[in-house]
CSV table of C-alpha atoms and ligand atoms in Angstrom, one decimal:
chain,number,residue,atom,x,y,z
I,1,UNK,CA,165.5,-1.5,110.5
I,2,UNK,CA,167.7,-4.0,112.5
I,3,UNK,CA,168.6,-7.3,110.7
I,4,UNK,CA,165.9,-9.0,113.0
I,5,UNK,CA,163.5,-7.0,112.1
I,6,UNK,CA,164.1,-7.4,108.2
I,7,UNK,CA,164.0,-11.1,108.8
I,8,UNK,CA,160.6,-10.8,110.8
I,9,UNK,CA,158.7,-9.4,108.3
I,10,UNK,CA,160.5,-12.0,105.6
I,11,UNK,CA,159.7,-14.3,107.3
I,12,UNK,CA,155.8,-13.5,107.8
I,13,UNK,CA,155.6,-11.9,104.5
I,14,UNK,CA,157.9,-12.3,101.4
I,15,UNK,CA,158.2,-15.4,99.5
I,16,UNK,CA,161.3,-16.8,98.2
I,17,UNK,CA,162.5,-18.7,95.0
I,18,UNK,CA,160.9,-22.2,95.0
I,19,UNK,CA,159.8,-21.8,98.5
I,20,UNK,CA,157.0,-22.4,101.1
I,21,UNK,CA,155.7,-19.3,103.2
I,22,UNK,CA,157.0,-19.4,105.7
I,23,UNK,CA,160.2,-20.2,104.1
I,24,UNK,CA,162.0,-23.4,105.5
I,25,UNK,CA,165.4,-22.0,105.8
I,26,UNK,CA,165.5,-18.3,106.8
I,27,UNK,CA,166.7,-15.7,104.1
I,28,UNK,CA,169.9,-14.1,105.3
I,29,UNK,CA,169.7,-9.8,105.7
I,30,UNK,CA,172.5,-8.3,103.2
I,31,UNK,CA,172.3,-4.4,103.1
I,32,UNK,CA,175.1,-3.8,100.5
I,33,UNK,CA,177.1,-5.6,97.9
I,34,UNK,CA,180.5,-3.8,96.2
I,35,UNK,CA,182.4,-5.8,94.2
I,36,UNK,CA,182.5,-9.8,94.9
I,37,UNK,CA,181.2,-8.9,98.3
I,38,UNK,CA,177.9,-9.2,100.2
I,39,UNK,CA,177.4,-7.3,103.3
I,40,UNK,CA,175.1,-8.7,105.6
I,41,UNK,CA,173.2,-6.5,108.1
I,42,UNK,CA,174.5,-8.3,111.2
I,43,UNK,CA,178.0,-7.0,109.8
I,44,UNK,CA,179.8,-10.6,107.8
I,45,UNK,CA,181.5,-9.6,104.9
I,46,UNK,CA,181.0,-12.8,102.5
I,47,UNK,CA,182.5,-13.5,98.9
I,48,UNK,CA,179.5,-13.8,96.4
I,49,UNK,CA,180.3,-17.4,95.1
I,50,UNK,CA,177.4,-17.6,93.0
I,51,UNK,CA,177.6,-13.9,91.1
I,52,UNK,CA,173.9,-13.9,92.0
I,53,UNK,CA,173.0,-16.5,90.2
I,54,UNK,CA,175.5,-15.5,87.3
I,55,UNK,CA,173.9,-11.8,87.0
I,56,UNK,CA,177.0,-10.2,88.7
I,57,UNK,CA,179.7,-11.1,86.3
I,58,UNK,CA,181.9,-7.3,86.9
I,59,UNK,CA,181.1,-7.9,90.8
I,60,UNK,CA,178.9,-5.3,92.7
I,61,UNK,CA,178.2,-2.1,92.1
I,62,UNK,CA,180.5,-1.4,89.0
I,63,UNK,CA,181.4,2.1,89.2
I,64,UNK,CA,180.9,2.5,85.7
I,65,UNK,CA,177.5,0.8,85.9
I,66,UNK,CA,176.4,3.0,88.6
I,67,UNK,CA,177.6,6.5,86.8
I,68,UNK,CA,175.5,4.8,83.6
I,69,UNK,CA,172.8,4.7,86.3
I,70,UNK,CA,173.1,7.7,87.8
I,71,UNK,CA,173.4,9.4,84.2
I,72,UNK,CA,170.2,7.9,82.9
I,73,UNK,CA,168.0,8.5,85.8
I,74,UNK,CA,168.7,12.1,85.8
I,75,UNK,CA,167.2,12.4,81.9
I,76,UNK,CA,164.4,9.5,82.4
I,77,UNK,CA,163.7,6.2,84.1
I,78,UNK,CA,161.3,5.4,82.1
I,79,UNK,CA,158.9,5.9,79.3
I,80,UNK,CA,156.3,3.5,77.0
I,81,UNK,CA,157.7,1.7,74.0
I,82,UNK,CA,155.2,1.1,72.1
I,83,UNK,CA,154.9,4.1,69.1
I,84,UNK,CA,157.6,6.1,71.9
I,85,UNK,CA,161.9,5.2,71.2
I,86,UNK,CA,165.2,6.4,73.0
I,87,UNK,CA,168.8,6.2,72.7
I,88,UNK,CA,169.4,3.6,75.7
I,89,UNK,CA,167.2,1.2,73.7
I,90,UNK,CA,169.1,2.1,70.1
I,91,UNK,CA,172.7,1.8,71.5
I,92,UNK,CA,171.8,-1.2,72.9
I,93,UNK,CA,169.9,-2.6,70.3
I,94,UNK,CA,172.8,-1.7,68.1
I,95,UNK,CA,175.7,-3.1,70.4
I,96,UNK,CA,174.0,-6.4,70.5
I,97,UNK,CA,173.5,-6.8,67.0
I,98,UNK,CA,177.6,-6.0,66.6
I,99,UNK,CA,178.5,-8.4,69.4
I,100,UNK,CA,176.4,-11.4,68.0
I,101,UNK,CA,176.6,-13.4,64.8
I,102,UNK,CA,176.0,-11.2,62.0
I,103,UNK,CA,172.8,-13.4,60.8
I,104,UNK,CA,171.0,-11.8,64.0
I,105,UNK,CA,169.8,-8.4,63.2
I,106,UNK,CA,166.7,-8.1,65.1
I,107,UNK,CA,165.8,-7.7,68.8
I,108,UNK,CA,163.0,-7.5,71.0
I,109,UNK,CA,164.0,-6.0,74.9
I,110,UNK,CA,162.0,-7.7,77.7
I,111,UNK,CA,161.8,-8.0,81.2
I,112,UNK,CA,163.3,-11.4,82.4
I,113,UNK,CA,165.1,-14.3,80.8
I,114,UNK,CA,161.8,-16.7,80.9
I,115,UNK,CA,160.6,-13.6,79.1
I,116,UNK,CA,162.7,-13.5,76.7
I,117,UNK,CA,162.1,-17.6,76.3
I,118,UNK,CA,158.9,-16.7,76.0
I,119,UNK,CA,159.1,-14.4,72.9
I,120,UNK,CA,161.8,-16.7,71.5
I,121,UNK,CA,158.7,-19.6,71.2
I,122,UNK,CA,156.3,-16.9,70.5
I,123,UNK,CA,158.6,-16.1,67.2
I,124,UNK,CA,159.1,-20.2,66.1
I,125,UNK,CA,155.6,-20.4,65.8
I,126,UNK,CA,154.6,-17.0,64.3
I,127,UNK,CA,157.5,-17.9,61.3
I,128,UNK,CA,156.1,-21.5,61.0
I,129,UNK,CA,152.9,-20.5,60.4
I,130,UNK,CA,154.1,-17.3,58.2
I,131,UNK,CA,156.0,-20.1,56.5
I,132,UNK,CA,152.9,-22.3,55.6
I,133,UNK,CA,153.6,-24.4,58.3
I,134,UNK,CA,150.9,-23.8,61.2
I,135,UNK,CA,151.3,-27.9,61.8
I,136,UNK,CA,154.8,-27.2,63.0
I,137,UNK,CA,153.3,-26.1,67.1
I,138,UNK,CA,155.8,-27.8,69.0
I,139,UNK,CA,159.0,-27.6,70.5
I,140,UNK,CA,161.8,-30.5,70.6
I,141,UNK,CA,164.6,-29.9,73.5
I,142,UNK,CA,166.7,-32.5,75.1
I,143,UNK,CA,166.3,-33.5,78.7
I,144,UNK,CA,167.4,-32.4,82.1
I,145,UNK,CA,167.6,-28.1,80.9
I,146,UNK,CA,166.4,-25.2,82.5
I,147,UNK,CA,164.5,-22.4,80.5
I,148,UNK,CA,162.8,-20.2,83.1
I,149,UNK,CA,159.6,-20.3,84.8
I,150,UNK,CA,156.3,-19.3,83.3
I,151,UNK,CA,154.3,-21.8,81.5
I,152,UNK,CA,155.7,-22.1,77.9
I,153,UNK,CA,159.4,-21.5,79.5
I,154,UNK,CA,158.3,-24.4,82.0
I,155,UNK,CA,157.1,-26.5,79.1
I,156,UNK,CA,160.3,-26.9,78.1
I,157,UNK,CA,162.3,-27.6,81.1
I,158,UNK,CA,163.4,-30.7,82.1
I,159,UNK,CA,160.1,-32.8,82.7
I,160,UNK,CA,161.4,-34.0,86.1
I,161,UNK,CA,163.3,-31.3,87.6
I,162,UNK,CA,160.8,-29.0,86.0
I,163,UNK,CA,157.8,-31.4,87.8
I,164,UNK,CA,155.7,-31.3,85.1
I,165,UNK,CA,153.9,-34.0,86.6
I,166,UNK,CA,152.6,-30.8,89.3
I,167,UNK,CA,151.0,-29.3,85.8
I,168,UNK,CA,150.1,-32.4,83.6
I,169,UNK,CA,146.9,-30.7,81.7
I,170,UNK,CA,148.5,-27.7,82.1
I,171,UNK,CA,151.6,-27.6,79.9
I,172,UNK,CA,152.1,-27.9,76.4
I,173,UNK,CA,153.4,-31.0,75.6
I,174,UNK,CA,156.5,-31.0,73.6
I,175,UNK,CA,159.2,-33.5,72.5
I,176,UNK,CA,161.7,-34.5,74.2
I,177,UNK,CA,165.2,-36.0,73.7
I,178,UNK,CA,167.2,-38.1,76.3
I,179,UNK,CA,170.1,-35.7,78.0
I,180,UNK,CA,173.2,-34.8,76.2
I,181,UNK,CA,176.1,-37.1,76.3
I,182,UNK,CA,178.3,-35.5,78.8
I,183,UNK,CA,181.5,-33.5,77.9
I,184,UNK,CA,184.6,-35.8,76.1
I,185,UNK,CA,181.7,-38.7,75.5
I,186,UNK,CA,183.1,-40.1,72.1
I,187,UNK,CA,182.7,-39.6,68.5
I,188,UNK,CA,180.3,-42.9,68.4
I,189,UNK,CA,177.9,-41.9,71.5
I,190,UNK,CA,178.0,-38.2,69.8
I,191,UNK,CA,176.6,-39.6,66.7
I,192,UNK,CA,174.7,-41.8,67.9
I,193,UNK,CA,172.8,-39.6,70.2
I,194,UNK,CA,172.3,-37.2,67.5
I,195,UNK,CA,170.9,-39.5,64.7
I,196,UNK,CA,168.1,-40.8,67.9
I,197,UNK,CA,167.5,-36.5,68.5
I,198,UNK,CA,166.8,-36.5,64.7
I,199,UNK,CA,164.1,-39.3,65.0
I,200,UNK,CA,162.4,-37.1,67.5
I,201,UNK,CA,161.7,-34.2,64.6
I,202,UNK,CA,158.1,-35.0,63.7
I,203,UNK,CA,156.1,-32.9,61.3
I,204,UNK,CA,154.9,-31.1,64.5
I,205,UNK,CA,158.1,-29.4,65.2
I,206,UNK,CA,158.4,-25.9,65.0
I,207,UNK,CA,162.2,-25.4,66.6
I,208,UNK,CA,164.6,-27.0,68.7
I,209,UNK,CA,165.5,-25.1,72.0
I,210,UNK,CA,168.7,-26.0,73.6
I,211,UNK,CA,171.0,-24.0,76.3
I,212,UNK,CA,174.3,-25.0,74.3
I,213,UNK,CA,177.4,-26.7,76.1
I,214,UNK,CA,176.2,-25.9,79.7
I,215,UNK,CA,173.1,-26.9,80.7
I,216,UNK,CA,172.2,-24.7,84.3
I,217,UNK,CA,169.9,-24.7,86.8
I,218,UNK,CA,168.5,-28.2,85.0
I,219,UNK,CA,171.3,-30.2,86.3
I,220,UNK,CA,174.6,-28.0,85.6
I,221,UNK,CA,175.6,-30.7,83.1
I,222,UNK,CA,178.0,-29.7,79.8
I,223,UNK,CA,178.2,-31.4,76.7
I,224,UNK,CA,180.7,-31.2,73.7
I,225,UNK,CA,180.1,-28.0,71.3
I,226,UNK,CA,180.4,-30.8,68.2
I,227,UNK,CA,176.5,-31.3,70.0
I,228,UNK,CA,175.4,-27.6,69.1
I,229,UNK,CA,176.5,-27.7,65.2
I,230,UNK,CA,174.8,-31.4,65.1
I,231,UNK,CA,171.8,-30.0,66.4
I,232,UNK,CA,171.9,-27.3,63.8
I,233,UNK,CA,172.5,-29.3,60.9
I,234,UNK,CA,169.4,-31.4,62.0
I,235,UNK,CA,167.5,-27.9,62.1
I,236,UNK,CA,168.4,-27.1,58.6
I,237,UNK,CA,167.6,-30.1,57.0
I,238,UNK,CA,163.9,-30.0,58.7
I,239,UNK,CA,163.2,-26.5,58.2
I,240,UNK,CA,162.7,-26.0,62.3
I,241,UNK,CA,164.1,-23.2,63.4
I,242,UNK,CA,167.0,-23.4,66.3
I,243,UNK,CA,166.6,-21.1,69.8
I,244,UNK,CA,170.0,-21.0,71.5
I,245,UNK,CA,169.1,-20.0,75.1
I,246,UNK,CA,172.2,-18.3,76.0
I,247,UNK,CA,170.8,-16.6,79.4
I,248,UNK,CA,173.6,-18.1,81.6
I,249,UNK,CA,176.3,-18.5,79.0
I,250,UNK,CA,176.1,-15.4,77.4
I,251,UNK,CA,178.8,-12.6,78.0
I,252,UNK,CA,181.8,-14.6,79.0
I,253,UNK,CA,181.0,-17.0,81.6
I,254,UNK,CA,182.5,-20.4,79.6
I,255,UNK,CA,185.8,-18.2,78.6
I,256,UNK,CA,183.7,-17.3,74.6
I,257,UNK,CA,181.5,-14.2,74.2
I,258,UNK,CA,178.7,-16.6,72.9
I,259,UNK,CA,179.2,-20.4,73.1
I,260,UNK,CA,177.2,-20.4,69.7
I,261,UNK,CA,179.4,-17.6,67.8
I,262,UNK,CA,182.5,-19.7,69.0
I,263,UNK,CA,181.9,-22.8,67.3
I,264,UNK,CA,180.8,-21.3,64.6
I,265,UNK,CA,177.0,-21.8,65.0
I,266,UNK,CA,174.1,-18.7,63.9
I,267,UNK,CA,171.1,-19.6,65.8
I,268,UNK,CA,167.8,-18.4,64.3
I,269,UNK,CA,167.2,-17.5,67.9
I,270,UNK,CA,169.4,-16.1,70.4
I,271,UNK,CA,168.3,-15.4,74.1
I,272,UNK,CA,170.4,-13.4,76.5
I,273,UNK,CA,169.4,-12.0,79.7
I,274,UNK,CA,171.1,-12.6,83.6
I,275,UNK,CA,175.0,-11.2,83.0
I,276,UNK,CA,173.0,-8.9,80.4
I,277,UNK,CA,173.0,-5.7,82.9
I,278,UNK,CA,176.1,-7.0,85.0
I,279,UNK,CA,173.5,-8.0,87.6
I,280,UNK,CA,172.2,-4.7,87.7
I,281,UNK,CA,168.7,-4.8,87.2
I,282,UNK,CA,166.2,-7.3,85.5
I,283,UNK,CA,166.5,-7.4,81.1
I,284,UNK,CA,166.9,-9.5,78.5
I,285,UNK,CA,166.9,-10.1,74.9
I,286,UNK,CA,165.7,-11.9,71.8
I,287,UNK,CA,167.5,-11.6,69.0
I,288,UNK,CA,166.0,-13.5,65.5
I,289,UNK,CA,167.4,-12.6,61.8
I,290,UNK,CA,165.6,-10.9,59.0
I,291,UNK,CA,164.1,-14.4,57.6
I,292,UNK,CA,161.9,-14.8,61.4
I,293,UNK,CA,161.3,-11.3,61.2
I,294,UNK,CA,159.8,-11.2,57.6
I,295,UNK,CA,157.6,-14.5,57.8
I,296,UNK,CA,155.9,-12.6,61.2
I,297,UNK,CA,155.0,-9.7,59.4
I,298,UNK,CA,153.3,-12.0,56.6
I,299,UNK,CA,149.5,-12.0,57.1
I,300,UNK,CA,149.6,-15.7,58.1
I,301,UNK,CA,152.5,-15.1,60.3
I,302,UNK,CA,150.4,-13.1,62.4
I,303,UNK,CA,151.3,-9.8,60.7
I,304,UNK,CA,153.1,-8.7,64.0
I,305,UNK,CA,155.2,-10.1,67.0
I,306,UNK,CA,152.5,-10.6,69.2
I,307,UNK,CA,154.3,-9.3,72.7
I,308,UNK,CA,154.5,-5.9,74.3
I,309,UNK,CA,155.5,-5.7,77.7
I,310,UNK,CA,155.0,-2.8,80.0
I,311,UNK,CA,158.8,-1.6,81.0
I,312,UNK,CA,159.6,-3.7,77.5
I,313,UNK,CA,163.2,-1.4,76.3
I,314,UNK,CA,163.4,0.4,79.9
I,315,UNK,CA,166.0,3.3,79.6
I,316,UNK,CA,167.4,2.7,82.6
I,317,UNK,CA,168.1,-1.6,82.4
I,318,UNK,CA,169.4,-0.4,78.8
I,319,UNK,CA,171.8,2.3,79.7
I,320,UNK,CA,173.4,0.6,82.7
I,321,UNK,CA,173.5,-3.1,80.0
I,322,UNK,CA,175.5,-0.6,77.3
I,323,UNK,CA,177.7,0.1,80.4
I,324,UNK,CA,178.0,-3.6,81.5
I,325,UNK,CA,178.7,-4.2,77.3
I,326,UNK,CA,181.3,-1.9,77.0
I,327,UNK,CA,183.3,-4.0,80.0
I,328,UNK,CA,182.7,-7.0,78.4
I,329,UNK,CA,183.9,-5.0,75.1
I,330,UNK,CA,187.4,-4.7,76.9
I,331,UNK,CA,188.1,-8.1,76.4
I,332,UNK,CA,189.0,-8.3,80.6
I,333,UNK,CA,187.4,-11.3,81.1
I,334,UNK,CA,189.7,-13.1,78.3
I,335,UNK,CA,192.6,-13.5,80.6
I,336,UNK,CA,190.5,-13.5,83.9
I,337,UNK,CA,187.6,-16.4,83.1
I,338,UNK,CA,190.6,-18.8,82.3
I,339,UNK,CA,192.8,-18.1,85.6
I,340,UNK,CA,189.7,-18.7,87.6
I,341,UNK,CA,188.9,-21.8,85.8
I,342,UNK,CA,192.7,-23.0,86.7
I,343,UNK,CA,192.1,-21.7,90.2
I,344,UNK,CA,188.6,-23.7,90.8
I,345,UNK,CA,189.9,-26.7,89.1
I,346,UNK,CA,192.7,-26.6,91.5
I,347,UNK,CA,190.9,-25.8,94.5
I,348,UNK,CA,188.2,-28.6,93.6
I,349,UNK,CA,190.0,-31.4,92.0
I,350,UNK,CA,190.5,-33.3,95.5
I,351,UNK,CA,187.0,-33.3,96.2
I,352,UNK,CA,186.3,-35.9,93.8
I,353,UNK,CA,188.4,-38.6,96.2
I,354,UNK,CA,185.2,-38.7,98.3
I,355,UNK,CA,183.0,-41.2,98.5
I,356,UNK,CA,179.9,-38.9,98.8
I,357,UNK,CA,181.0,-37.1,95.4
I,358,UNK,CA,179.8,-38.5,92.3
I,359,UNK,CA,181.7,-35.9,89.7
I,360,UNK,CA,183.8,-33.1,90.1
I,361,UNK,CA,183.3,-30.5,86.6
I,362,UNK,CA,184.8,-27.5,85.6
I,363,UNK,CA,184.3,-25.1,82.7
I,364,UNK,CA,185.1,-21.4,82.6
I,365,UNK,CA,184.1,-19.6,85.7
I,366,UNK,CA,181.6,-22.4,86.5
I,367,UNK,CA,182.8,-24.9,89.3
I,368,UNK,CA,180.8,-28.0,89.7
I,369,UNK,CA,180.2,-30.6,92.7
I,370,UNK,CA,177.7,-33.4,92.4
I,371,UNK,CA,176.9,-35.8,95.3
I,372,UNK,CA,175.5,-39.1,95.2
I,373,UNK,CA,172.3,-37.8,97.0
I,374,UNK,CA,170.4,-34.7,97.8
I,375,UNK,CA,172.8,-32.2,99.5
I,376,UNK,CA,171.7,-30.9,103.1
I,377,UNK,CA,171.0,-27.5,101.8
I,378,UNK,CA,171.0,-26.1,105.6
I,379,UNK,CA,174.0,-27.6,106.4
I,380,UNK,CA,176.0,-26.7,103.0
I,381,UNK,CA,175.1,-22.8,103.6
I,382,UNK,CA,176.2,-22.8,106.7
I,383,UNK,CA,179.7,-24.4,106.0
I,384,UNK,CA,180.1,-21.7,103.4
I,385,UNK,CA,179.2,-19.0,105.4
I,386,UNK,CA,181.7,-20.1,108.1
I,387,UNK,CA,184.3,-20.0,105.4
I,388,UNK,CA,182.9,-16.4,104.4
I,389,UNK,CA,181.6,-17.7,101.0
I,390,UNK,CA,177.7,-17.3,99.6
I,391,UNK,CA,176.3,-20.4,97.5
I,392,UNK,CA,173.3,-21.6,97.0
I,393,UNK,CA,173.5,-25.8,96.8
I,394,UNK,CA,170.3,-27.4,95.5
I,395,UNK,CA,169.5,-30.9,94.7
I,396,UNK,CA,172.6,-33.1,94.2
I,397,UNK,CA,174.4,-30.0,93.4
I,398,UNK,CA,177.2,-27.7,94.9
I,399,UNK,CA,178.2,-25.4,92.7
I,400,UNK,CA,179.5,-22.2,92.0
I,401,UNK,CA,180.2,-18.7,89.6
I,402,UNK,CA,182.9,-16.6,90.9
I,403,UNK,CA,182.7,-12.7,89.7
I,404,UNK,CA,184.7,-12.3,86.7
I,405,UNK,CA,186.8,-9.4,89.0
I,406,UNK,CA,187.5,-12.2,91.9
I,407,UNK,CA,191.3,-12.4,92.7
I,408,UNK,CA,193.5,-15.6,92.7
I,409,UNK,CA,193.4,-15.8,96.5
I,410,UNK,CA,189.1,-14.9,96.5
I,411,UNK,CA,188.5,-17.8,94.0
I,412,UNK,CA,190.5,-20.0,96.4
I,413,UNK,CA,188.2,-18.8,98.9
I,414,UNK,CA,185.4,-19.2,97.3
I,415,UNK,CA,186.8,-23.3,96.7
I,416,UNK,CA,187.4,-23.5,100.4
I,417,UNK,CA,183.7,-22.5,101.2
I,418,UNK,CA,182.8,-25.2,98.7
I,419,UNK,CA,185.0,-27.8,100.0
I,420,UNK,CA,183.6,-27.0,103.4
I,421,UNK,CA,179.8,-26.7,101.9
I,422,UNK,CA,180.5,-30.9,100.0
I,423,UNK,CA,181.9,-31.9,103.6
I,424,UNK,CA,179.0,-31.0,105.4
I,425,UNK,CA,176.6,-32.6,103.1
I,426,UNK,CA,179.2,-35.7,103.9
I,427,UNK,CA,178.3,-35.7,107.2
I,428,UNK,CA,174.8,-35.8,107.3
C,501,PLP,C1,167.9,-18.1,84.5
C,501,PLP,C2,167.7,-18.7,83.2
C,501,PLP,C3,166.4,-18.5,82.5
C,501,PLP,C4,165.3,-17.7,83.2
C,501,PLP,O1,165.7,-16.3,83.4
C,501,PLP,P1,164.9,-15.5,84.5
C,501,PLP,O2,165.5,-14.1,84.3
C,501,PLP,O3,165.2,-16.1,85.8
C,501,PLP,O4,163.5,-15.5,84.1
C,501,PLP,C5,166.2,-19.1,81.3
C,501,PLP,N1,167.2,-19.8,80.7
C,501,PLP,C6,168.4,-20.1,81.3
C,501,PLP,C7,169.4,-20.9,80.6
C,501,PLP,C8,168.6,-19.6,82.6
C,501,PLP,O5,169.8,-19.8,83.2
């Protein structure tokens, strides 16, 4: 097919994330990626600035993700996981449980992160009840995150980002806190924000759920880590149970392994999923400990975890993740998250001299624009693409996550495509 034709049949066809069909911005025809590069089928070559949407941490087409795929779909693609089991599945299951805080011994593979959020709330409530506590039904999170996108996921999104005025009726309702204090807010408003957070935790709470230190596609906000062991204080002292949604943190974006692990904070519920495969293909995880476990397999705790998806421990998404695991096992990403950080706070700092720009924030291999009003997505794409850099602006937000492989020189590319992407918006 030519790249016109792709886009004809997109356009008449294929719906797009948080899009209309048709789709008010056409979707740009890549036919390969290698590395931090996209391809597109009219022949640009253009840096991936986003990692696709954080998935792509080792860049494209990892040779050693594709021998891990080539390996496994020689024996078996896939097979049933209910009463059937398989090495992908073990070694990952086991490699997991080693990387992660020790607490953490059981896991449950799924399809997607909103999946995995899914099972994660499916467990809180199955242990309360196990526990003698089938009043505790709700969850408490703080405004302005992001959990994924089917219905209990949404429930717990940020209520205005998440429009859950669209689904009033339809949601659950759960608690929620005001927004983190941002990143170096003192001691005092740390405190203070965490004794209100505390209020919230009624006899109706079941767990907290939290993305720790960097809130994502809710508002790409960070907060301090002293936040995270707060939270889990509060936990203990209630007897709800804390879910650390660690889809987009997990595996070395922030510079840590686990944001959780690196402060020193065991979740009772871990979720990982996006950099999971190395941007592979689609799974994700749950991990609980043996104390979740047990109270599910009680008689009032349901007796079993009450989930069973069809590709649920897929061979394939599990031998190509214990690929992507054993890069991040190297450690490589321990000297290269840090230089990129350097090079995006470098490449961004200026921005924040503009009048349109209402905070310039970096963490990791997370760079962070936000303007004073709604960016003009058209506009911003195309500035980047002119530059030979892919984002994907939304909202007030301009943002990107370089590979963890990008080069000195592509992460100042990938800051010029930004600078030219905030400009734009500037102009319109
Ligand atoms: C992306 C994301 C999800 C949802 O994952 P999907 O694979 O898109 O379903 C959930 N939580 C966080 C923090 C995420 O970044």
């Amino acid at each position: 097919m030519t790249a016109e034709h792709v886009a004809a049949i997109d356009r008449a066809h294929l719906w797009h994330p948080y899009s209309p069909s048709p789709a008010s911005m056409a979707a740009l025809p890549i036919a390969r990626a290698s590395g931090v590069h996209l391809h597109t089928m009219d022949g640009r070559q253009l840096i991936d600035g986003m990692s696709s949407w954080w998935a792509a941490c080792h860049g494209h087409g990892h040779p050693l993700l594709v021998a891990a795929a080539h390996e496994q779909i020689d024996a078996m693609s896939h097979v049933m996981f209910g009463g059937l089991t398989h090495e992908p599945a073990a070694a990952l299951a086991a490699k997991l449980v080693e990387l992660t805080d020790d607490a953490l011994t059981r896991v449950f593979l799924s399809d997607s992160g909103s999946i995995s959020v899914e099972v994660a709330i499916k467990m809180a409530l199955q242990y309360q009840r196990g526990a003698g506590h089938p009043e505790r039904s709700r969850l408490l999170t703080w405004r302005s995150g992001y959990h994924g996108d089917t219905f209990a996921a949404m429930s717990v999104c940020d209520p205005d980002g998440g429009m859950h005025a669209l689904w009033s009726g339809t949601l659950a309702e759960q608690v929620f806190a005001p927004p983190p204090p941002v990143r170096g807010s003192s001691a005092e408003i740390r405190d203070a924000y965490l004794a209100d957070f505390e209020a919230l935790v009624g006899p109706d709470v079941a767990a907290v759920i939290i993305e720790p230190v960097v809130q994502g596609a809710g508002g790409m906000r960070f907060h301090d880590a002293g936040l995270v062991a707060g939270v889990r204080r509060i936990c203990d002292r209630h007897g709800v149970l804390m879910i650390a949604d660690e889809i987009a943190t997990g595996f070395g974006r922030t510079g840590e392994l686990f944001v959780t692990s690196s402060v020193g904070v065991t979740p009772d519920i871990l979720c990982v999923g996006k950099a999971l495969t190395g941007g592979f293909m689609t799974l994700a995880a749950t991990l609980t400990t043996a104390a979740v476990a047990g109270a599910i397999a009680t008689p009032a705790g349901g007796g079993a975890l009450m989930h069973g998806p069809t590709f649920m421990g897929n061979p394939l998404a599990c031998a190509v993740a214990l690929a992507s695991l054993d890069l991040v096992g190297t450690g490589y990403w321990r000297e290269s998250v840090p230089r990129i950080e350097g090079g995006l706070c470098d490449g961004l700092a200026s921005l924040a001299d503009l009048p349109h720009v209402a905070d310039v924030r970096v963490l990791g291999a997370i760079g962070v624009v936000e303007l004073r009003e709604d960016c003009d997505m058209a506009a911003a794409t195309e500035a980047a693409l002119a530059a030979g850099v892919w984002l994907r602006p939304f909202g007030r937000l301009v943002y990107c996550m370089p590979p963890f492989i990008s080069t000195t020189d592509q992460v100042a590319r990938i800051c010029r495509g930004l600078r030219a992407a905030v400009t734009a918006c500037g102009k319109a």
